[in-house]
CSV table of C-alpha atoms and ligand atoms in Angstrom, one decimal:
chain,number,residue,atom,x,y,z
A,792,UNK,CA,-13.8,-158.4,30.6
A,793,UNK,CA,-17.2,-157.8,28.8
A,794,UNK,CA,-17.5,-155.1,27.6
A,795,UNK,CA,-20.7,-152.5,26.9
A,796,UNK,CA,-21.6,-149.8,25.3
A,797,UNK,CA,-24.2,-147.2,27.3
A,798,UNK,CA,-25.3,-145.4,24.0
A,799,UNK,CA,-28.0,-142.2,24.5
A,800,UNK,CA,-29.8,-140.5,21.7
A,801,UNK,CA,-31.0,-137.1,21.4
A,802,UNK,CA,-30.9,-134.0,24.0
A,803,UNK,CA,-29.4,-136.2,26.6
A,804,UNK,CA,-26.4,-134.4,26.4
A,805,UNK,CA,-28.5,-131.7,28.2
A,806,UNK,CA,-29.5,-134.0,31.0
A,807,UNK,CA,-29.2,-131.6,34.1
A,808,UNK,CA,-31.0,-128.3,32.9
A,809,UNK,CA,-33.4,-130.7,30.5
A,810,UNK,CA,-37.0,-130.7,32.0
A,811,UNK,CA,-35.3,-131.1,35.7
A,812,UNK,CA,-38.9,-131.9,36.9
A,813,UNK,CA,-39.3,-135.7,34.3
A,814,UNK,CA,-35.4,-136.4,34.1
A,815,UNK,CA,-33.9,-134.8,37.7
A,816,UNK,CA,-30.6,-132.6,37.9
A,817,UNK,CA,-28.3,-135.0,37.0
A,818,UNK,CA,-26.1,-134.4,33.7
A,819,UNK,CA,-24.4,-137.3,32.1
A,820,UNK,CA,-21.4,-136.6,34.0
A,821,UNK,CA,-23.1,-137.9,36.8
A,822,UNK,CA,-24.2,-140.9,35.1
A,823,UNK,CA,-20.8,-142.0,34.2
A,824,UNK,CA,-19.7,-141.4,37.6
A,825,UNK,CA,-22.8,-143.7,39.4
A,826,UNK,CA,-21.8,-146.2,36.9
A,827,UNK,CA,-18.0,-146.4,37.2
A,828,UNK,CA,-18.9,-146.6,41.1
A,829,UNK,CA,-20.5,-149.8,40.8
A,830,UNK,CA,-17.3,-151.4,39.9
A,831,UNK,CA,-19.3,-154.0,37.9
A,832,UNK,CA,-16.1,-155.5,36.2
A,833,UNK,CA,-17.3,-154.5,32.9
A,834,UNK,CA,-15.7,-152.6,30.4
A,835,UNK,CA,-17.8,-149.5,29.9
A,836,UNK,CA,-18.1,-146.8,27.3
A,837,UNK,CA,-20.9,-144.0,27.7
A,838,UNK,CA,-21.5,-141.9,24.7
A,839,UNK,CA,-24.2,-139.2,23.8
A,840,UNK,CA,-25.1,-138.2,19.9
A,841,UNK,CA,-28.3,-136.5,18.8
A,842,UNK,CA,-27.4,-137.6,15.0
A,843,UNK,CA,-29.3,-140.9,14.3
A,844,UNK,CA,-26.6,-142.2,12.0
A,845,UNK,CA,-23.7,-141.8,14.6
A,846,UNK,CA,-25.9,-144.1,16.8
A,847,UNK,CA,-26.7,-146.5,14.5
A,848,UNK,CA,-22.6,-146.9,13.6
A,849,UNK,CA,-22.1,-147.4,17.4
A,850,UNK,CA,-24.3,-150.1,17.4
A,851,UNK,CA,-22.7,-151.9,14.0
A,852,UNK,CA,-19.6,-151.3,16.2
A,853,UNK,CA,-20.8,-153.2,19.2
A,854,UNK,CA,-21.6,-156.2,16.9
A,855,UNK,CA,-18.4,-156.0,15.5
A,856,UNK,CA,-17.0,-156.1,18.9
A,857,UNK,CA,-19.6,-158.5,20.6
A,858,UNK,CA,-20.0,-155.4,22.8
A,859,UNK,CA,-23.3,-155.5,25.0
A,860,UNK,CA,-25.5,-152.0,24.6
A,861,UNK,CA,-27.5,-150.1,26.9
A,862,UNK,CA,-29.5,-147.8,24.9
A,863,UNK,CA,-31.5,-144.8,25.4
A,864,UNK,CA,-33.1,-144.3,22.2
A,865,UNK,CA,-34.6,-141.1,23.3
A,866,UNK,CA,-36.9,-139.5,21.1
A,867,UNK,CA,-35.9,-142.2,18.5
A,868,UNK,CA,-37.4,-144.3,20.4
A,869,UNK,CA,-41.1,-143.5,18.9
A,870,UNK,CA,-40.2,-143.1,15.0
A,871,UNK,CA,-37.1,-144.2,13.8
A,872,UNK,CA,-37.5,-147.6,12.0
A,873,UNK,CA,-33.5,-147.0,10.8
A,874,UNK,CA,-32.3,-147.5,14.5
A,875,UNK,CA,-34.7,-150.3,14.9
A,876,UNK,CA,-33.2,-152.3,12.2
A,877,UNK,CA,-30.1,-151.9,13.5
A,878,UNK,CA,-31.1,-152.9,17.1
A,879,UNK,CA,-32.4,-155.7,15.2
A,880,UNK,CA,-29.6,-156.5,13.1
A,881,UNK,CA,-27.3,-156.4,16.9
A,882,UNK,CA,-30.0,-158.5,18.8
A,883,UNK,CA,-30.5,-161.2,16.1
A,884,UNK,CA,-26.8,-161.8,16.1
A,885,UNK,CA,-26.6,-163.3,19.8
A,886,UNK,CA,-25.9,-160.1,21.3
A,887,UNK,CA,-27.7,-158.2,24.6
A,888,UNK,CA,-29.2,-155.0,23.9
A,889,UNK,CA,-31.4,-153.1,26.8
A,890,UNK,CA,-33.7,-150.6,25.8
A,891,UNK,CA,-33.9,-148.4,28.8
A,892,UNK,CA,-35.7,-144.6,29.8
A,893,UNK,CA,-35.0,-142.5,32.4
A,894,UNK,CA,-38.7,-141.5,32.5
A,895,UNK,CA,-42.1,-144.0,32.1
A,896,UNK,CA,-43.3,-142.6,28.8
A,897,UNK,CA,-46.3,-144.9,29.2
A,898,UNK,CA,-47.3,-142.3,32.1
A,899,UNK,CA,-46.3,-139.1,29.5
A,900,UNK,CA,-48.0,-137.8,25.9
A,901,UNK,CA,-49.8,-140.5,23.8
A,902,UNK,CA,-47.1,-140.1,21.2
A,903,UNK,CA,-44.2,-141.4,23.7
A,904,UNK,CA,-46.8,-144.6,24.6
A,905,UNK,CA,-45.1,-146.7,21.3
A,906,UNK,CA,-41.6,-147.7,20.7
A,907,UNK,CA,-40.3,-148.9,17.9
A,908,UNK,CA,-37.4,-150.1,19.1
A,909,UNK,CA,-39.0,-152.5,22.1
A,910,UNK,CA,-40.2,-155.6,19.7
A,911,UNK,CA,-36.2,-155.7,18.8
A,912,UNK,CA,-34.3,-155.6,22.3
A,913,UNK,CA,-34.2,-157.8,25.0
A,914,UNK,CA,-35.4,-156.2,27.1
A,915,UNK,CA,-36.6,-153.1,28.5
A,916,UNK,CA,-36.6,-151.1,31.8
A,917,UNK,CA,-38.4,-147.2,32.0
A,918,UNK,CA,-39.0,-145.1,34.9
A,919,UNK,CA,-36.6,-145.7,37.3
A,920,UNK,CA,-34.6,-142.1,36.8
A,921,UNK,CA,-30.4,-143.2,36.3
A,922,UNK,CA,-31.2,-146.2,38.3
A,923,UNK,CA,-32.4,-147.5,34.8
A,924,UNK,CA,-29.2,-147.5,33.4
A,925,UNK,CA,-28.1,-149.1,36.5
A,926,UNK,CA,-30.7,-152.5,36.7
A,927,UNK,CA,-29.8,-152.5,33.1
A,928,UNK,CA,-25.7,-152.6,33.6
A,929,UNK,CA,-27.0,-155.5,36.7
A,930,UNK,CA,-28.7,-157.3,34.4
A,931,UNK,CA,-26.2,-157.5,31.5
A,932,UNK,CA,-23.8,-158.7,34.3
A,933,UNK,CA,-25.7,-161.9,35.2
A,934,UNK,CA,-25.9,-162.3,31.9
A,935,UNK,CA,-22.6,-162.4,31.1
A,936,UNK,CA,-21.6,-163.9,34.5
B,1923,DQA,C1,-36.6,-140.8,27.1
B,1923,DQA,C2,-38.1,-140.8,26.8
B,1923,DQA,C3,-38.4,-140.3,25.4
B,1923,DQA,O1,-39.8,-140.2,25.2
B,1923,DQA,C4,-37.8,-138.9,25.2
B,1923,DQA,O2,-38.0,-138.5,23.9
B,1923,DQA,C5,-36.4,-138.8,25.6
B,1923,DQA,C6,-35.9,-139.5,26.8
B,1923,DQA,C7,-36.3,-141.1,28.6
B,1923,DQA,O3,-35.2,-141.5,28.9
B,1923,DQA,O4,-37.2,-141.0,29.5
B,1923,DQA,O5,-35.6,-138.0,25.1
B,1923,DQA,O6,-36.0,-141.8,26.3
């Protein structure tokens, strides 16, 4: 069974009461819940940190483990060169890493237009609310098919 990592940066632990009106009334509770449900025969491990270097071990874990990543760099997303080398380091090695957003932050403030993290993934999906997380989860399943 493949197996993936669902890794979230950064005041996503308060998904639910966070700015209900850009990221809905869902905690991460939920999230784990919609994605078990899809009973997509991967092995799948959702974690939340809002310390950059806790994220950036997860991911030297998923290379060690050939894990696939779904990623929600959060804030990250805009500044943090650290992470990107590590997404880098994980992609470069063979490995699937989606970048995803549970908002469009091309549609938000100017600062949230760049990611650093984009040129280094896969791939990336924004704007589709949880069902990011699940296209992403779809797509790393054909590709592991
Ligand atoms: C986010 C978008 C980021 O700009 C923001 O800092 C987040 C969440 C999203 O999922 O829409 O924390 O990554």
């Amino acid at each position: 069974m493949g197996k993936v990592l669902v890794l979230n940066g950064p005041n996503l632990g308060q998904l639910g009461s966070r700015e209900p009106e850009v990221y809905g009334t869902q905690d991460l509770a939920a999230l784990r819940e919609l994605i078990v449900a899809e009973d997509s025969g991967l092995d799948i491990d959702l974690r939340q940190t809002d310390s950059e270097a806790e994220l950036i071990g997860w991911l030297h874990e998923a290379k060690q483990s050939s894990a696939s990543v779904i990623l929600n760099p959060a804030a990250f997303t805009h500044y943090s060169y650290a992470l990107r080398d590590a997404v880098a380091m994980f992609t470069a090695a063979g490995h699937i890493l989606v970048e995803i957003h549970i908002s469009n932050p091309y549609s938000r403030e100017e600062f949230r237009h760049n990611s650093v993290i984009s040129g280094v993934s896969t791939g990336v999906i924004a704007g589709f609310g949880f069902d990011s997380y699940l296209l992403a989860l779809e797509l790393i399943r054909r590709r592991l098919g």
